[in-house]
Structure formats: structure tokens, C-alpha cells
Amino acid sequence: MSTFKAKVFVTLKPSILDPQGRTVERALSHLDHGNVGGVRVGKYIELTLSGTREAVETQLRDITENVLSNPVMEDARWELSEA
Amino acid sequence: MNTAVIQFPGSNCDTDALHAARLLLDERAQFVWHTEAGLPEGTDLVFLPGGFSYGDHLRSGAIAARSPIMQAVKAHADRGGFVLGVCNGFQVLTESGLLPGALSRNRELHFMCRPVHLRVENAATAFTGAYQAGQVIEVPIAHGEGNYYADAGTIARLEGNGQVVFRYVDNPNGSLNDIAGIVNERGNVLGMMPHPERAVEALLGSEDGAGLFHSLKAALVNG
């Protein structure tokens, strides 16, 4: 039984228009950062879980795919480390 | 026709929904709190109202879709019971898997609140029988995340099956194929971003939304 820290990253799928990212990109360009492109705005979620690594990984996969992200329009990945 | 209007923390069109249901369907329409395990006995229509359930945190409709009452709403839909999701209610329906697709930020990122024109694409559903196919109606929108998206296969299936019920005449939010409202394959679950319940009396500026409630009432009587 250990405690783990998870970092979950959720981004819109590449095929989905990201108006927030586009707006930030345009703003950066107006601020003389015209060389910046490909801006995508996503979400970063932190969680702490306790249990065996195997159980926690299964649970985290479920949480990430079924609650924290919407697979219709988002991609999600996670990193897990012992706290 | 007995209506249950589901209230989530952050629902703000619940009173409008209840008013429209009592005015046009049945005086017995009532609120049901999201923590309830079941719907009232004899519920014919579940109305998921607009608003910002759980502050739209995580994603609009995501947390509400996983609240206890939604199990009962799904069971109701599986039995063929009517479910109407308007605005945030539409988002709850896609998040809960009762309708395909997803609703993302409006193309221009602005919250939009104004009357729009909708074309009734399919007048052969339980929700639209009182309209004529091709009829244009005026109903208000009020949303920041109404941009309907689904993958190409899903869009083709929706179009092929006549599941696109309402289409924007002037697409305000970037929705694919100008989609404003869709039904499930069985035709008993409708989700739409515009607010028919806010257009049921001349006093409100339009009565064009009333047809939806008249349609449901007729559909229930005619089985």
C-alpha cells in the first residue's frame, strides 16, 4: 500500500478546433511573438491515490478516460509517481 | 403528461422549464433533486433544464451526467420514456451517452444570448409533430458552449437517420452541419441548445417553442 501522485493532461484532439488556443496564439503574435505557432490550451489535473501500483493504475485509467476527459473530443494522458 | 424537471446545483432555467411544462403539459409537473435515486411514479417526460450544472467545471454537463438521478433517467430513456435536454441539459445528455457527440466552446468564444431562427428538419418525431417540415421558428439561445461536434461517421449516421431535428438558419456557434438539436435513434430523447421553454407565450416575445410541448402531449396520447 503506497501513496501515489498522478498528473493528468487533457487536450482537445488535434482534429478539433481550439478557439482558446487560437486566440492565445493571435494575442502572442500581437505581442511581437510572431514566431510562436501551434498553441493548444488544455487542462492539467493533479490527484493523490493510495493503494497498490497495479490497482491505482487501473483506477486512474478509468478516472482519466471516463470522467476527466471526454473521448469524443479530447485526448488524455497521465503520469504516476510514488509520493 | 407528467413532467419531472431535474435540478442540479447551478441549474438556472429550471423554473422556466417547470413553468412551460405546467402551462402546456400538466399542472403536476415537479422538480426532482439530482441526488434522488428514482423518478416520481408515473413520470412521462424528464426535462433536463439549462444552466451551469456544477459551475460547468471539468466540462459542461460532465459532473451532472454522473449524478445519482441520471441512472434513473437512463432507465427511463431505455424504457422509451421521453427525455428533453435543453442547453446545459443537452450537454448532460451527450456527456451521459444518451445522445452522441459533444458540445464545445462557441467558434467565436463569446457567450451568446439572443433569438435565433431554427429550421424544423424532421417533423415526424414525438417532439416536432405539431410543426411542419421546413418550418422556420424563432427561439432564443443563451450559451457559451453550443458548438456541436461529432466524428464524420456519427454525423453521417445522424443525417441519414433523420436524427437532426433542428438546424440553425444562421449558425451562431460553429456547430457541424448547423446542428441545433438531435434525437436518439429511437426518437424518445431530444437534446437542443436553443430554449423552447423560453418561447411559449407572446409575452416572452415568441410562442414558437410551444409547438414542441404540444407535439409531446399529442405523442403521449397517440402512443
CSV table of N, CA, C and O in Angstrom, one decimal, chain A residues 6-8 47 49 53-69 71 76-80:
chain,number,residue,atom,x,y,z
A,6,ALA,N,-0.7,11.5,-9.1
A,6,ALA,CA,-1.0,11.4,-10.6
A,6,ALA,C,-1.1,12.8,-11.2
A,6,ALA,O,-1.6,13.7,-10.6
A,7,LYS,N,-0.6,12.9,-12.4
A,7,LYS,CA,-0.7,14.2,-13.1
A,7,LYS,C,-1.5,13.8,-14.4
A,7,LYS,O,-1.0,12.9,-15.2
A,8,VAL,N,-2.6,14.4,-14.6
A,8,VAL,CA,-3.4,14.1,-15.8
A,8,VAL,C,-3.4,15.3,-16.7
A,8,VAL,O,-3.7,16.4,-16.3
A,47,LEU,N,-4.0,14.5,-8.9
A,47,LEU,CA,-4.7,13.6,-7.9
A,47,LEU,C,-3.7,12.9,-7.0
A,47,LEU,O,-2.6,12.6,-7.5
A,49,LEU,N,-3.6,9.3,-4.9
A,49,LEU,CA,-4.3,8.0,-4.8
A,49,LEU,C,-3.5,7.1,-3.9
A,49,LEU,O,-2.3,7.1,-3.9
A,53,ARG,N,0.3,-0.2,-6.7
A,53,ARG,CA,0.5,0.4,-8.0
A,53,ARG,C,-0.4,-0.1,-9.1
A,53,ARG,O,-1.0,0.6,-9.9
A,54,GLU,N,-0.6,-1.4,-9.1
A,54,GLU,CA,-1.4,-2.0,-10.1
A,54,GLU,C,-2.9,-1.5,-10.0
A,54,GLU,O,-3.5,-1.1,-11.0
A,55,ALA,N,-3.4,-1.5,-8.8
A,55,ALA,CA,-4.8,-1.1,-8.6
A,55,ALA,C,-5.0,0.4,-8.9
A,55,ALA,O,-6.0,0.8,-9.5
A,56,VAL,N,-4.0,1.1,-8.5
A,56,VAL,CA,-4.1,2.6,-8.7
A,56,VAL,C,-4.0,2.9,-10.2
A,56,VAL,O,-4.7,3.8,-10.7
A,57,GLU,N,-3.2,2.2,-11.0
A,57,GLU,CA,-3.1,2.4,-12.4
A,57,GLU,C,-4.4,2.1,-13.1
A,57,GLU,O,-4.9,2.8,-14.0
A,58,THR,N,-5.0,1.0,-12.7
A,58,THR,CA,-6.3,0.6,-13.3
A,58,THR,C,-7.4,1.7,-13.0
A,58,THR,O,-8.1,2.1,-13.9
A,59,GLN,N,-7.4,2.1,-11.7
A,59,GLN,CA,-8.4,3.1,-11.3
A,59,GLN,C,-8.1,4.4,-12.0
A,59,GLN,O,-9.1,5.1,-12.5
A,60,LEU,N,-6.9,4.8,-12.2
A,60,LEU,CA,-6.5,6.1,-12.8
A,60,LEU,C,-6.9,6.1,-14.3
A,60,LEU,O,-7.4,7.1,-14.8
A,61,ARG,N,-6.7,5.0,-14.9
A,61,ARG,CA,-7.1,4.8,-16.3
A,61,ARG,C,-8.6,5.1,-16.5
A,61,ARG,O,-9.1,5.8,-17.3
A,62,ASP,N,-9.3,4.4,-15.6
A,62,ASP,CA,-10.8,4.6,-15.6
A,62,ASP,C,-11.2,6.0,-15.4
A,62,ASP,O,-12.0,6.6,-16.1
A,63,ILE,N,-10.6,6.7,-14.3
A,63,ILE,CA,-11.0,8.0,-14.0
A,63,ILE,C,-10.6,9.0,-15.2
A,63,ILE,O,-11.4,9.8,-15.6
A,64,THR,N,-9.5,8.8,-15.7
A,64,THR,CA,-9.0,9.6,-16.8
A,64,THR,C,-9.9,9.5,-18.1
A,64,THR,O,-10.3,10.5,-18.7
A,65,GLU,N,-10.2,8.3,-18.4
A,65,GLU,CA,-10.9,8.0,-19.7
A,65,GLU,C,-12.4,8.3,-19.5
A,65,GLU,O,-13.1,8.6,-20.5
A,66,ASN,N,-13.0,8.0,-18.3
A,66,ASN,CA,-14.4,8.1,-18.2
A,66,ASN,C,-15.0,9.3,-17.5
A,66,ASN,O,-16.2,9.5,-17.5
A,67,VAL,N,-14.1,10.1,-16.8
A,67,VAL,CA,-14.6,11.2,-16.1
A,67,VAL,C,-13.8,12.5,-16.5
A,67,VAL,O,-14.4,13.5,-16.9
A,68,LEU,N,-12.5,12.4,-16.3
A,68,LEU,CA,-11.7,13.7,-16.5
A,68,LEU,C,-11.6,14.1,-18.0
A,68,LEU,O,-11.3,15.3,-18.2
A,69,SER,N,-11.8,13.2,-18.9
A,69,SER,CA,-11.8,13.6,-20.3
A,69,SER,C,-13.0,13.1,-21.0
A,69,SER,O,-13.7,12.1,-20.6
A,71,PRO,N,-13.8,11.4,-24.4
A,71,PRO,CA,-13.1,10.8,-25.6
A,71,PRO,C,-13.7,11.3,-26.9
A,71,PRO,O,-13.0,11.1,-27.9
A,76,ALA,N,-6.2,12.3,-23.6
A,76,ALA,CA,-5.8,12.4,-22.2
A,76,ALA,C,-4.6,11.5,-22.0
A,76,ALA,O,-4.6,10.4,-22.5
A,77,ARG,N,-3.6,11.9,-21.2
A,77,ARG,CA,-2.5,11.0,-20.8
A,77,ARG,C,-2.2,11.3,-19.3
A,77,ARG,O,-2.6,12.4,-18.8
A,78,TRP,N,-1.6,10.4,-18.7
A,78,TRP,CA,-1.3,10.6,-17.3
A,78,TRP,C,0.1,10.1,-16.9
A,78,TRP,O,0.7,9.3,-17.6
A,79,GLU,N,0.6,10.7,-15.8
A,79,GLU,CA,1.9,10.3,-15.2
A,79,GLU,C,1.7,9.9,-13.8
A,79,GLU,O,1.0,10.6,-13.1
A,80,LEU,N,2.3,8.8,-13.3
A,80,LEU,CA,2.1,8.4,-12.0
A,80,LEU,C,3.4,8.3,-11.3
A,80,LEU,O,4.3,7.7,-11.8
